[in-house]
Amino acid sequence: MSLFLVNRYLGDDEDGVISKVSHSQALLTKLQQKVKQKQRQSLAKQREWTGEVETEQQEVPSETKDETRSSEKHQQQQQKKKRKSTAGVLLDADSTSSEPSGKKKRKGAADKKQRSQESGQSVAAVSPESCRCETEQEQEVEEPATGFRVLGGFESRPVHKAKRVLPQWLAEPDVIHRDIKCNLVPVSSVSGVSAQLLRKLEANGIQHFFPVQAEVIPAILEGAQHGLLIGRGGYRPRDLCVSAPTGSGKTLAFVIPVIQVLMERTVCEIRALAVLPTKELAQQVFKVFASYAEGTPVKVVMLGGQRSFAAECASLSEQRGSVRCSTADIVVVTPGRLVDHINKNPDFCLEHLRFLIIDEADRMIDSMHQLWLSQVLKAVYCSAAGPEDRTLFRRTEPACITAASLSPGQMPLQKLLFSATLTQNPEKLQQLGLHQPQLFSSVHGPPSSTTPAENTHKHECFDFPQGLTEFYVPCTMNKKPLLILHFILYLKLRPILCFTNSRETAHRLYCLVKLFGGVQAAEFSSRLSPGERKKTLKDFEKGKIQLLISTDAAARGIDVKDVKCVVNYDAPQFIRTYIHRIGRTARAGKPGLAFTFLFRVQENNFLRMVMEAGSPGIQKQLVKPECLKGMEERYEGVLQELADVIKDEKSRH
Ligand SMILES: Nc1ncnc2c1ncn2[C@@H]1O[C@H](COP(=O)(O)OP(=O)(O)OP(=O)(O)O)[C@@H](O)[C@H]1O
C-alpha cells in the first residue's frame, strides 16, 4: 500500500476542479503539440538550407499523417487505460498482480525497452500498467502520467533471521573426550616427553594422561619440533585454544610440554609467561611448574605481589661478570604485576618470549581493558623496529610470508589459551590477535544438534564434569542458614565449599555457624589479607576446616582435593560463575555433589539458565521442615547473639 501521495504542480492554467484524467490528457496533448511544432520548425530550416522544398513538402504530410494517426491511437489507448484504473496506480503494484516476481521483472524490462524506442512520445508512453510491472527500485524512480508520484508500495517479503555462523576453527574443533576414566592414555605412549619428565610424572602418581593432556601435549610439542625458531618455509606454530571442563587437568596440559620445549636451555631469558587472573591461581600454577621443572635447567619465578617489587626484580636476574642475566625461563604472573614489571623494571625482557600461556582465558579477555596484552606484545616485538645490530635475531608479528620475512632466524610467539568456559564469541577472541588458531574442545553442542558445526544456537554451551550430580534446594530466606547447618551436621557432607554472592553475607554466615558450633568453619574473601587467605586454603586442603564459606574469590581454578560438596548458598547470577563454582568438586574424574539454594522466584530463571548451558540435569532436593525442627530453638538464640556481634564489629570500625 502506498503511504503517501505527492501532488505535483501542473501549470498555472490548471484548475483544482479538473479531474486527474483530464489533467493528464491535457498535459499529453500539450506536449504532443509542442513536439509537432518543433519537428515542423526543424524541417522548415532544413529545406531552407538544402533547397529540397518540393520533396520535403511531399514527405511532411505523410509523416504528419502517420504521426497524427499514431498519436490519436495512442491517446485513445491512454484514455481507455486511465479510465480503467486511475486509482489503480495508487494501489500497491504487487497486491494487484498475481504474476511471479521474475515474470514481472521481464515484463517491466520489456516495457522499458518499448518506451525507449518510442522516444518521441516517451512522456505519454508511461502507463499505470507498465508502472505496476516495475521492480521495487524501478517503482521508486518511475512517475506515472497521472501527475502523482507514488511513494512506498514495495513488495513485502518475509525477512529471514540472520544465522550465527562460526568460523571453521571454532565450529569444528578437535574434540576432547569428556569421560576421563574411560579415556586415560599411558604417559609413555605420548611421544616427545623426555624420560626425566616421565619419571617426575610417575613420582607424582601420574601413570596416565587425561584426555585433554593426551591431545594438547603432542600438539604443543609438534609446534616446537623445529626447535625454538620458526620452522622451514616460514612455518609458525598455530595458537591453541583449549576448552575443557573444570578439573580435567588443563594445568599439566601446558606445564609438561612447555618445560619439555625449554629444557634444552640455550638462552638465559624469559621464554614462557603464564598469566593468571588472581594471586591464588598464579601461586597454584607456579607450584605445578616448579615441581616439574625441579632438576631440569628450567627456572620458574612467580610474580604475584606477595613480595616487594624490588625483591621480585632481584629474583628475575643476576649479575654475571659485567653481564646481567635472566634467572627465569618461566614467569608465572598476574596481569597487574606483569604491567608493573614491563614498565618499571628495565631488566624485564620479553624479546625471547616463546610461549604466552593465558589460563582462565575468558576471564583474562574480560580484563583486557587493562591493556596488559598489548603491553606484552610491544615488549616482545620491540626488537623488530630496533637498531640494525639486531638483524641476526629479528622478531616480526605474524603476517604474510615473504622471502624477506624468512631470511633471518626468528623465534615465534605462540599463545596458549585455557579455560573451562572459553568464549565462542569470535569478536572477543579477536582481541587476542590469534595466529591460525586451533581449538580443542569437549563441548558437544546443544541436545538438538549432532555436530559441533551445528552449534550455532544463541546460548553458549559448556561442558560439565562427568562425576558431578547437580541439585537445587527450594528454600526461604529464614531457613537458608539452617539448611547449610543441616547439610554439614546431619547429612555429614564434609568438606563443604559454600559460596555466597558478597563478602558481607560470607562473613555473617561464618559468624552464625561459628556461634552455632559443632563445625569447623572459616571464611574466604577479600576481607582477609593474602597471607590469611593462603593459610585458610591450606587448612581447608589439610582437612582442618570442614566448611569454607567463600565469595567467588575461590570459584575459579582453585584445586582443593577431595571437596565432596559445593553449596551455592546464594544462587550465582551468571552461568560461567555457576560452572566454575560447582567445578571445585568432581575434579579429576571423581564424583561430587553440587547444591544450589533457590527461592521460589528464582527457580524458573535459574533452571532455564543451567539447562541452556548444557547441564545434563539438575534434580530437586527437598528438605522436610521436620528435619530442621531440632535446630530451630538454638538457631533463634544464635540469631540474637549474631545481631550483637555484628553491632559490636560495626562500632569498632
Ligand atoms: N593425569 C593425571 N592423573 C591424575 N591426576 C591428575 C592428572 N592430571 C591432573 N590431575 C589432577 O587433577 C586435578 C585437576 O587438575 P587441574 O587443576 O589442572 O584442572 P583444570 O582443568 O585446570 O581445572 P579448572 O578449570 O578448575 O582450573 C588436580 O588435582 C591434578 O593434580
XYZ file of C-alpha atoms and ligand atoms in Angstrom:
684
model
C 0.000 0.000 0.000
C 1.186 3.470 -0.823
C 1.589 5.500 2.294
C 1.877 8.966 0.792
C 0.750 10.807 -2.340
C 2.620 13.849 -3.517
C 0.556 16.196 -5.626
C 2.589 17.648 -8.457
C 2.331 21.162 -9.844
C 0.835 21.031 -13.309
C 0.972 24.622 -14.502
C -0.827 27.889 -13.816
C -3.695 27.129 -16.128
C -4.545 24.011 -14.137
C -7.681 24.180 -12.157
C -8.101 22.293 -8.924
C -11.510 21.040 -10.031
C -10.196 19.237 -13.106
C -10.155 15.507 -12.688
C -6.948 13.511 -12.676
C -7.793 12.008 -16.096
C -8.357 15.340 -17.819
C -5.186 16.677 -16.222
C -3.021 14.056 -17.798
C -4.936 14.236 -21.080
C -4.426 17.979 -21.297
C -0.754 17.621 -20.450
C -0.358 14.900 -23.061
C -1.997 16.891 -25.845
C 0.031 19.930 -24.987
C 3.261 18.002 -25.104
C 2.360 16.364 -28.420
C 1.594 19.713 -29.930
C 4.937 21.020 -28.820
C 6.734 18.024 -30.330
C 4.949 18.517 -33.688
C 5.703 22.210 -33.698
C 9.387 21.568 -33.083
C 9.524 18.962 -35.846
C 7.913 21.344 -38.287
C 10.335 24.097 -37.396
C 13.387 21.902 -37.876
C 12.104 20.571 -41.234
C 11.480 24.107 -42.476
C 15.028 25.069 -41.545
C 16.440 22.044 -43.390
C 14.540 22.959 -46.533
C 15.860 26.478 -46.441
C 19.420 25.150 -46.343
C 19.130 22.372 -48.917
C 16.517 23.751 -51.326
C 14.734 20.365 -51.353
C 11.491 22.076 -50.630
C 9.419 20.032 -53.082
C 10.475 16.603 -51.876
C 10.112 17.539 -48.254
C 6.726 19.099 -48.809
C 5.507 15.768 -50.178
C 7.056 13.798 -47.312
C 5.979 16.020 -44.435
C 2.237 15.495 -44.771
C 2.553 11.700 -44.901
C 4.787 11.688 -41.847
C 2.492 14.089 -40.088
C -0.460 11.916 -41.023
C 1.228 8.819 -39.565
C 2.192 10.735 -36.565
C -1.261 12.102 -36.064
C -2.759 8.655 -36.559
C -0.422 7.018 -34.101
C -0.874 9.893 -31.707
C -4.670 9.615 -31.895
C -4.491 5.874 -31.441
C -2.212 6.276 -28.510
C -4.412 8.905 -26.946
C -7.377 6.587 -27.213
C -5.393 3.801 -25.582
C -4.244 6.107 -22.858
C -7.747 7.327 -22.110
C -9.034 3.784 -22.030
C -6.333 2.666 -19.653
C -6.727 5.624 -17.380
C -10.485 5.261 -17.233
C -9.897 1.652 -16.252
C -7.749 2.451 -13.287
C -6.867 5.978 -12.481
C -6.827 4.992 -8.845
C -5.146 1.699 -9.688
C -1.829 3.412 -9.950
C -2.134 4.403 -6.338
C -2.572 0.825 -5.227
C 0.265 -1.430 -4.314
C 1.573 -2.741 -7.612
C 2.194 -6.192 -6.208
C -1.102 -6.557 -4.427
C -2.940 -6.224 -7.771
C -0.662 -8.512 -9.693
C -0.544 -12.246 -9.271
C 2.473 -12.697 -11.526
C 5.658 -14.102 -10.059
C 8.347 -11.509 -9.500
C 10.708 -12.925 -12.154
C 7.986 -12.591 -14.781
C 7.193 -9.095 -13.547
C 10.806 -8.088 -13.938
C 10.952 -9.380 -17.503
C 7.715 -7.622 -18.377
C 8.964 -4.440 -16.748
C 12.167 -4.600 -18.750
C 10.239 -5.142 -21.993
C 8.072 -2.111 -21.274
C 11.115 -0.068 -20.578
C 12.689 -1.082 -23.910
C 9.491 -0.246 -25.749
C 9.361 3.166 -24.093
C 12.904 3.985 -25.091
C 12.089 3.067 -28.708
C 9.155 5.457 -28.709
C 11.459 8.340 -27.874
C 9.220 10.968 -29.452
C 6.256 10.060 -27.290
C 8.210 8.806 -24.306
C 6.400 11.005 -21.804
C 2.997 9.792 -22.879
C 4.083 6.143 -23.113
C 4.484 5.662 -19.369
C 1.274 3.956 -18.406
C -0.002 2.870 -14.994
C 0.035 -0.735 -16.274
C 3.708 -0.586 -17.051
C 4.268 1.002 -13.668
C 2.696 -1.991 -11.993
C 5.245 -4.308 -13.527
C 8.258 -2.475 -12.215
C 10.519 -3.902 -9.578
C 10.851 -2.174 -6.221
C 13.714 0.042 -7.296
C 12.015 0.997 -10.529
C 8.861 1.937 -8.677
C 10.782 4.457 -6.663
C 12.068 6.132 -9.833
C 9.102 5.921 -12.198
C 6.455 8.632 -12.220
C 3.156 7.703 -13.774
C 1.490 10.138 -16.133
C -1.225 10.894 -13.576
C 0.997 13.585 -12.213
C 1.281 11.825 -8.904
C 4.399 10.246 -7.656
C 3.850 7.014 -5.814
C 5.987 6.594 -2.769
C 6.493 3.288 -0.979
C 4.440 0.394 -2.272
C 7.320 -2.020 -2.330
C 6.816 -5.684 -2.120
C 6.828 -7.122 1.409
C 8.946 -10.197 1.703
C 9.465 -12.377 4.759
C 12.769 -11.459 6.405
C 14.867 -14.446 7.376
C 16.670 -14.330 10.693
C 20.434 -13.951 10.419
C 22.096 -17.205 11.443
C 25.171 -17.143 13.596
C 27.915 -18.821 11.599
C 31.091 -19.569 13.468
C 34.487 -19.504 11.786
C 35.558 -23.012 10.857
C 38.175 -23.325 13.592
C 35.523 -22.574 16.217
C 32.757 -24.625 14.601
C 34.867 -27.723 14.051
C 37.229 -28.153 16.992
C 39.491 -31.085 17.752
C 37.243 -32.999 20.102
C 38.453 -33.926 23.580
C 36.760 -36.939 25.188
C 34.574 -35.958 28.111
C 34.849 -39.147 30.054
C 38.194 -39.018 31.817
C 38.180 -42.501 33.317
C 37.414 -44.311 30.060
C 39.959 -42.359 28.020
C 43.165 -42.484 30.027
C 46.326 -42.642 27.910
C 49.516 -44.194 29.336
C 52.112 -41.409 29.784
C 54.773 -43.419 27.961
C 52.648 -43.622 24.804
C 52.756 -39.845 24.243
C 55.908 -39.288 22.218
C 58.210 -36.346 22.777
C 58.103 -36.304 26.589
C 61.599 -36.864 27.988
C 62.472 -39.689 30.328
C 63.209 -37.135 33.038
C 59.686 -35.733 32.911
C 58.172 -39.183 32.670
C 59.948 -40.101 35.884
C 58.607 -36.966 37.544
C 55.075 -37.778 36.443
C 55.410 -41.249 37.870
C 56.817 -39.866 41.125
C 53.732 -37.629 41.381
C 51.471 -40.640 40.950
C 50.550 -39.962 37.352
C 50.666 -43.029 35.120
C 48.082 -41.881 32.605
C 47.384 -38.656 30.834
C 43.836 -37.335 30.927
C 42.146 -36.803 27.505
C 42.910 -33.066 27.361
C 46.581 -33.759 28.117
C 46.782 -36.570 25.547
C 45.522 -34.153 22.856
C 47.232 -30.894 23.785
C 50.721 -32.052 24.851
C 51.575 -33.568 21.419
C 50.111 -30.500 19.650
C 52.388 -28.099 21.577
C 55.408 -30.349 21.121
C 54.713 -30.620 17.389
C 54.683 -26.839 17.063
C 58.186 -26.757 18.515
C 59.670 -29.674 16.630
C 61.906 -27.313 14.636
C 63.458 -26.038 17.823
C 62.774 -22.595 19.182
C 62.960 -20.863 15.808
C 60.325 -20.660 13.111
C 60.468 -23.833 11.056
C 61.233 -24.364 7.376
C 59.171 -22.463 4.869
C 58.228 -19.810 7.409
C 56.119 -22.248 9.382
C 54.837 -20.627 12.526
C 53.103 -22.775 15.138
C 49.376 -22.194 15.440
C 47.979 -20.599 18.576
C 45.990 -23.092 20.647
C 42.702 -22.608 22.480
C 41.632 -25.303 24.922
C 38.119 -25.540 26.318
C 37.748 -28.474 28.725
C 35.697 -28.999 31.897
C 36.797 -27.902 35.335
C 39.156 -30.372 36.964
C 40.017 -32.111 33.683
C 43.772 -31.479 34.054
C 44.371 -28.442 31.862
C 47.318 -27.267 34.014
C 49.515 -30.261 33.210
C 48.458 -29.974 29.551
C 50.618 -26.853 29.260
C 53.156 -27.381 32.081
C 54.625 -30.604 30.656
C 55.172 -29.514 27.014
C 56.413 -26.012 27.907
C 59.067 -27.393 30.262
C 59.927 -30.041 27.681
C 60.496 -27.453 24.918
C 62.509 -25.086 27.125
C 64.637 -27.827 28.680
C 67.393 -27.506 26.101
C 68.342 -24.193 27.652
C 70.173 -22.088 25.097
C 69.457 -18.564 26.310
C 69.189 -17.039 29.763
C 65.972 -15.191 29.031
C 62.274 -15.310 29.891
C 60.812 -17.671 27.298
C 57.437 -18.520 28.795
C 54.934 -16.326 30.535
C 51.876 -17.790 32.290
C 49.281 -15.120 33.080
C 46.526 -15.853 35.632
C 43.779 -13.615 36.984
C 44.430 -13.979 40.734
C 47.371 -14.401 43.112
C 45.992 -17.676 44.456
C 45.752 -19.168 40.983
C 49.188 -17.877 39.995
C 50.573 -19.459 43.171
C 48.893 -22.778 42.372
C 50.195 -22.894 38.780
C 53.648 -21.782 39.916
C 53.771 -24.770 42.293
C 52.989 -27.214 39.467
C 55.586 -25.613 37.156
C 58.197 -25.587 39.921
C 57.621 -29.221 40.848
C 58.099 -30.446 37.251
C 60.991 -28.053 36.481
C 62.934 -29.185 39.532
C 66.089 -30.982 38.473
C 65.966 -29.523 34.950
C 67.825 -26.398 33.766
C 64.482 -24.562 33.574
C 63.950 -21.888 36.249
C 60.498 -20.716 37.296
C 59.741 -17.411 39.026
C 56.466 -16.206 40.460
C 55.478 -12.516 40.322
C 52.264 -12.132 42.257
C 52.856 -9.190 44.522
C 53.469 -11.319 47.645
C 56.999 -9.918 47.789
C 58.148 -6.347 47.359
C 58.707 -5.104 43.808
C 62.480 -4.843 44.454
C 62.585 -8.436 45.699
C 60.731 -9.605 42.591
C 63.170 -7.685 40.340
C 66.112 -9.272 42.134
C 64.620 -12.751 41.601
C 64.435 -12.198 37.861
C 68.101 -11.534 37.047
C 71.623 -11.747 38.396
C 74.952 -10.130 37.578
C 77.459 -12.485 35.927
C 80.683 -10.545 35.473
C 79.761 -7.489 33.503
C 76.594 -9.039 32.099
C 73.166 -9.117 33.682
C 71.486 -12.470 33.031
C 67.922 -13.583 33.472
C 67.453 -16.213 36.120
C 63.961 -17.039 34.929
C 62.870 -19.128 31.966
C 59.234 -19.304 33.001
C 57.452 -16.467 34.774
C 54.051 -17.006 36.389
C 52.342 -13.676 36.889
C 49.116 -11.753 37.458
C 48.229 -9.054 34.847
C 48.748 -6.100 37.201
C 52.183 -7.205 38.322
C 53.141 -8.032 34.741
C 52.409 -4.499 33.556
C 54.397 -3.116 36.504
C 57.463 -5.127 35.511
C 57.182 -4.243 31.814
C 57.020 -0.535 32.635
C 59.222 -0.197 35.669
C 61.787 -2.980 35.559
C 64.470 -2.292 32.894
C 65.805 -5.861 33.222
C 62.426 -7.409 32.447
C 62.986 -8.504 28.839
C 60.376 -10.351 26.774
C 62.221 -10.259 23.452
C 62.841 -14.019 23.634
C 59.341 -14.999 24.706
C 58.303 -18.255 23.014
C 55.079 -19.147 24.915
C 52.369 -16.887 26.246
C 50.010 -19.016 28.380
C 46.691 -17.395 29.228
C 44.886 -19.513 31.826
C 41.240 -18.780 32.667
C 41.291 -17.128 29.250
C 37.676 -15.912 29.203
C 38.226 -14.022 32.448
C 41.504 -12.647 31.091
C 39.777 -11.442 27.919
C 37.299 -9.570 30.088
C 40.193 -7.886 31.886
C 41.675 -6.887 28.538
C 40.732 -3.262 29.219
C 43.859 -3.242 31.365
C 45.742 -3.478 28.065
C 48.197 -5.953 29.526
C 48.291 -7.985 26.313
C 49.208 -5.067 24.069
C 51.997 -4.190 26.505
C 53.319 -7.755 26.346
C 53.238 -7.769 22.534
C 55.017 -4.427 22.414
C 57.722 -5.800 24.689
C 58.005 -8.978 22.595
C 58.228 -7.352 19.172
C 60.094 -4.171 20.084
C 63.306 -5.563 18.536
C 61.521 -5.686 15.136
C 61.789 -1.917 14.931
C 65.023 -1.843 16.899
C 68.578 -0.999 15.910
C 70.359 -2.672 12.997
C 72.698 -4.706 15.176
C 69.751 -6.960 15.982
C 69.327 -8.215 12.438
C 70.616 -11.672 13.412
C 67.657 -12.100 15.705
C 64.713 -10.142 14.488
C 61.121 -10.756 15.556
C 58.101 -9.899 13.480
C 54.441 -10.215 14.224
C 52.598 -12.909 12.230
C 51.946 -11.597 8.712
C 52.251 -12.666 5.062
C 55.196 -14.922 4.354
C 57.715 -13.311 2.004
C 61.307 -14.171 1.045
C 62.473 -11.230 3.156
C 60.461 -12.286 6.191
C 62.030 -15.760 6.059
C 65.694 -14.825 5.726
C 66.662 -14.093 9.337
C 66.090 -16.723 12.003
C 63.045 -15.897 14.077
C 61.534 -17.135 17.265
C 57.740 -17.330 17.034
C 55.457 -16.357 19.891
C 52.796 -18.980 20.449
C 49.717 -18.185 22.502
C 48.115 -20.977 24.530
C 44.638 -20.286 25.921
C 42.921 -22.457 28.539
C 39.500 -22.259 30.158
C 36.534 -24.357 31.235
C 34.245 -21.669 29.847
C 36.138 -20.382 26.839
C 34.037 -17.922 24.920
C 32.942 -18.830 21.406
C 32.448 -15.211 20.595
C 34.797 -14.516 17.678
C 34.713 -10.784 18.429
C 36.068 -11.363 21.906
C 38.664 -13.861 20.741
C 39.761 -11.437 18.059
C 41.116 -9.141 20.773
C 43.828 -11.730 21.369
C 45.193 -11.500 17.813
C 45.414 -15.269 17.451
C 47.520 -16.738 14.651
C 45.745 -19.539 12.712
C 44.127 -20.732 15.952
C 43.298 -24.334 16.659
C 40.552 -25.198 19.138
C 40.466 -28.253 21.378
C 37.056 -28.600 22.930
C 34.935 -31.119 24.763
C 31.729 -29.158 24.203
C 29.267 -31.258 22.252
C 26.668 -28.668 21.346
C 23.044 -28.499 22.487
C 20.919 -31.658 22.664
C 19.238 -30.916 19.321
C 22.431 -30.638 17.294
C 24.501 -33.564 16.206
C 27.756 -31.960 15.116
C 29.811 -29.116 16.559
C 29.209 -27.232 13.297
C 25.516 -27.101 14.154
C 26.319 -25.420 17.419
C 25.077 -22.071 16.214
C 22.373 -21.532 18.824
C 22.169 -18.277 20.736
C 23.245 -19.642 24.140
C 26.773 -20.666 24.814
C 27.152 -24.302 25.747
C 29.693 -25.647 28.228
C 30.817 -28.998 29.407
C 30.123 -30.198 32.933
C 32.358 -32.635 34.835
C 31.276 -36.250 34.330
C 31.202 -37.180 38.026
C 29.096 -34.216 39.102
C 25.495 -34.502 40.319
C 23.555 -31.231 40.493
C 20.677 -30.446 42.848
C 18.618 -27.419 43.721
C 17.053 -26.939 47.122
C 13.879 -24.810 47.363
C 14.138 -22.612 50.444
C 13.093 -19.417 52.162
C 15.296 -16.590 53.429
C 14.864 -17.625 57.107
C 15.622 -21.286 56.575
C 18.791 -20.859 54.485
C 21.312 -20.844 57.377
C 19.536 -23.817 58.943
C 19.840 -25.719 55.692
C 23.601 -25.348 55.489
C 23.881 -26.495 59.141
C 21.643 -29.455 58.361
C 23.874 -30.391 55.384
C 27.043 -30.393 57.420
C 25.806 -31.616 60.839
C 23.256 -34.243 59.846
C 23.986 -35.231 56.247
C 27.738 -35.290 57.030
C 28.627 -33.907 53.622
C 32.141 -32.778 54.502
C 34.167 -30.913 53.494
C 31.766 -28.340 52.040
C 32.761 -25.352 49.964
C 29.932 -22.856 50.312
C 29.593 -19.796 48.020
C 27.875 -16.508 48.745
C 27.421 -13.527 46.443
C 29.044 -10.968 48.745
C 31.740 -10.840 51.355
C 29.237 -9.422 53.880
C 26.987 -12.477 53.518
C 30.020 -14.748 53.748
C 31.082 -13.056 56.964
C 27.618 -13.117 58.603
C 27.117 -16.757 57.715
C 30.567 -17.590 59.042
C 29.778 -15.807 62.339
C 26.425 -17.583 62.616
C 27.909 -21.045 62.002
C 30.693 -20.310 64.468
C 28.167 -19.256 67.128
C 26.014 -22.314 66.454
C 29.040 -24.583 66.987
C 29.677 -28.190 66.112
C 31.556 -27.498 62.901
C 34.988 -26.142 61.986
C 34.234 -23.243 59.626
C 36.227 -20.457 58.001
C 35.559 -17.593 55.628
C 37.471 -16.771 52.467
C 37.070 -13.375 50.868
C 38.735 -10.043 50.269
C 38.189 -9.283 53.984
C 41.235 -11.457 54.580
C 44.812 -10.493 53.771
C 46.609 -12.550 51.046
C 48.567 -14.291 53.792
C 45.398 -15.211 55.724
C 43.757 -16.448 52.551
C 46.734 -18.649 51.745
C 46.687 -20.168 55.244
C 42.924 -20.720 55.127
C 43.162 -22.598 51.820
C 45.976 -24.712 53.194
C 43.928 -25.602 56.308
C 40.934 -26.462 54.149
C 43.121 -28.678 51.980
C 44.512 -30.424 55.048
C 41.011 -31.124 56.339
C 41.283 -28.803 59.351
C 38.276 -26.831 58.041
C 35.033 -28.668 57.260
C 33.048 -25.737 55.962
C 34.697 -22.992 53.947
C 32.374 -20.065 53.287
C 33.686 -18.110 50.346
C 32.907 -15.418 47.856
C 33.727 -16.037 44.189
C 37.371 -15.460 45.131
C 37.654 -19.245 45.394
C 35.326 -20.020 42.500
C 37.848 -20.240 39.694
C 40.698 -22.628 39.226
C 41.291 -23.363 42.925
C 42.212 -27.028 43.159
C 41.443 -28.435 46.586
C 41.488 -32.194 46.535
C 38.512 -34.173 47.742
C 35.921 -31.405 48.111
C 32.842 -33.647 48.271
C 30.212 -30.981 48.080
C 29.730 -27.446 46.789
C 26.792 -25.414 48.096
C 25.607 -22.266 46.379
C 24.180 -20.531 49.442
C 23.371 -17.616 47.117
C 22.416 -18.607 43.575
C 25.006 -17.315 41.081
C 23.835 -14.721 38.594
C 25.875 -15.923 35.645
C 26.276 -19.368 34.171
C 30.055 -19.058 33.998
C 30.150 -18.361 37.743
C 27.962 -21.406 38.366
C 30.177 -23.678 36.263
C 33.369 -22.568 37.993
C 31.834 -22.796 41.480
C 30.472 -26.317 41.072
C 33.716 -27.273 39.342
C 35.520 -27.161 42.716
C 34.128 -30.645 43.249
C 34.041 -33.704 40.962
C 37.618 -32.996 39.868
C 39.977 -35.367 38.087
C 37.128 -37.744 37.225
C 35.998 -38.148 40.842
C 32.357 -37.881 41.987
C 30.963 -34.724 43.590
C 27.706 -33.048 44.607
C 26.525 -29.507 43.955
C 23.526 -27.949 45.739
C 22.012 -24.571 44.906
C 19.609 -22.940 47.371
C 16.807 -21.254 45.432
C 13.927 -19.010 46.435
C 10.641 -19.724 44.680
C 11.004 -16.649 42.457
C 14.489 -17.672 41.339
C 13.666 -21.217 40.286
C 12.459 -20.781 36.697
C 15.189 -18.436 35.529
C 17.956 -20.328 37.228
C 16.887 -23.742 35.960
C 16.498 -22.385 32.419
C 19.977 -20.826 32.550
C 21.542 -24.094 33.701
C 19.768 -26.278 31.137
C 20.534 -23.911 28.273
C 24.215 -24.092 29.189
C 24.192 -27.844 28.560
C 23.767 -29.257 32.069
C 22.995 -32.993 31.954
C 20.212 -32.337 34.504
C 19.564 -30.739 37.870
C 17.392 -32.538 40.420
C 15.102 -31.104 43.071
C 16.165 -31.855 46.649
C 13.522 -31.180 49.258
C 14.495 -30.859 52.907
C 11.494 -31.621 55.069
C 10.669 -28.935 57.676
C 10.728 -31.553 60.452
C 14.415 -32.221 59.653
C 15.199 -28.656 60.701
C 12.870 -28.628 63.722
C 15.501 -29.850 66.185
C 17.812 -26.948 65.351
C 15.278 -24.149 65.343
C 15.314 -23.222 69.019
C 19.064 -22.955 69.167
C 19.055 -21.085 65.900
C 16.740 -18.384 67.267
C 19.102 -17.829 70.192
C 22.117 -17.678 67.902
C 20.421 -15.050 65.737
C 20.205 -12.771 68.772
C 23.868 -13.295 69.525
C 24.757 -12.651 65.890
C 22.999 -9.284 65.956
C 25.169 -8.284 68.938
C 28.361 -9.497 67.273
C 27.672 -7.563 64.068
C 26.732 -4.459 66.049
C 29.939 -4.751 68.030
C 32.008 -5.153 64.845
C 30.388 -2.106 63.271
C 31.080 0.038 66.306
C 34.745 -0.998 66.206
C 35.267 0.003 62.538
N 46.955 -37.274 34.505
C 46.510 -37.068 35.716
N 46.351 -38.088 36.581
C 45.885 -37.882 37.819
N 45.533 -36.686 38.312
C 45.674 -35.633 37.506
C 46.155 -35.755 36.174
N 46.170 -34.542 35.609
C 45.717 -33.690 36.536
N 45.407 -34.332 37.664
C 44.830 -33.739 38.883
O 43.522 -33.264 38.546
C 43.208 -32.125 39.320
C 42.652 -31.048 38.413
O 43.631 -30.594 37.524
P 43.722 -29.073 37.074
O 43.763 -28.195 38.257
O 44.798 -28.978 36.109
O 42.316 -28.933 36.386
P 41.802 -27.761 35.447
O 41.285 -28.386 34.214
O 42.840 -26.728 35.313
O 40.577 -27.213 36.299
P 39.979 -25.727 36.399
O 39.308 -25.448 35.106
O 39.030 -25.823 37.521
O 41.122 -24.836 36.683
C 44.492 -31.722 40.005
O 44.428 -32.078 41.342
C 45.564 -32.506 39.315
O 46.612 -32.847 40.164
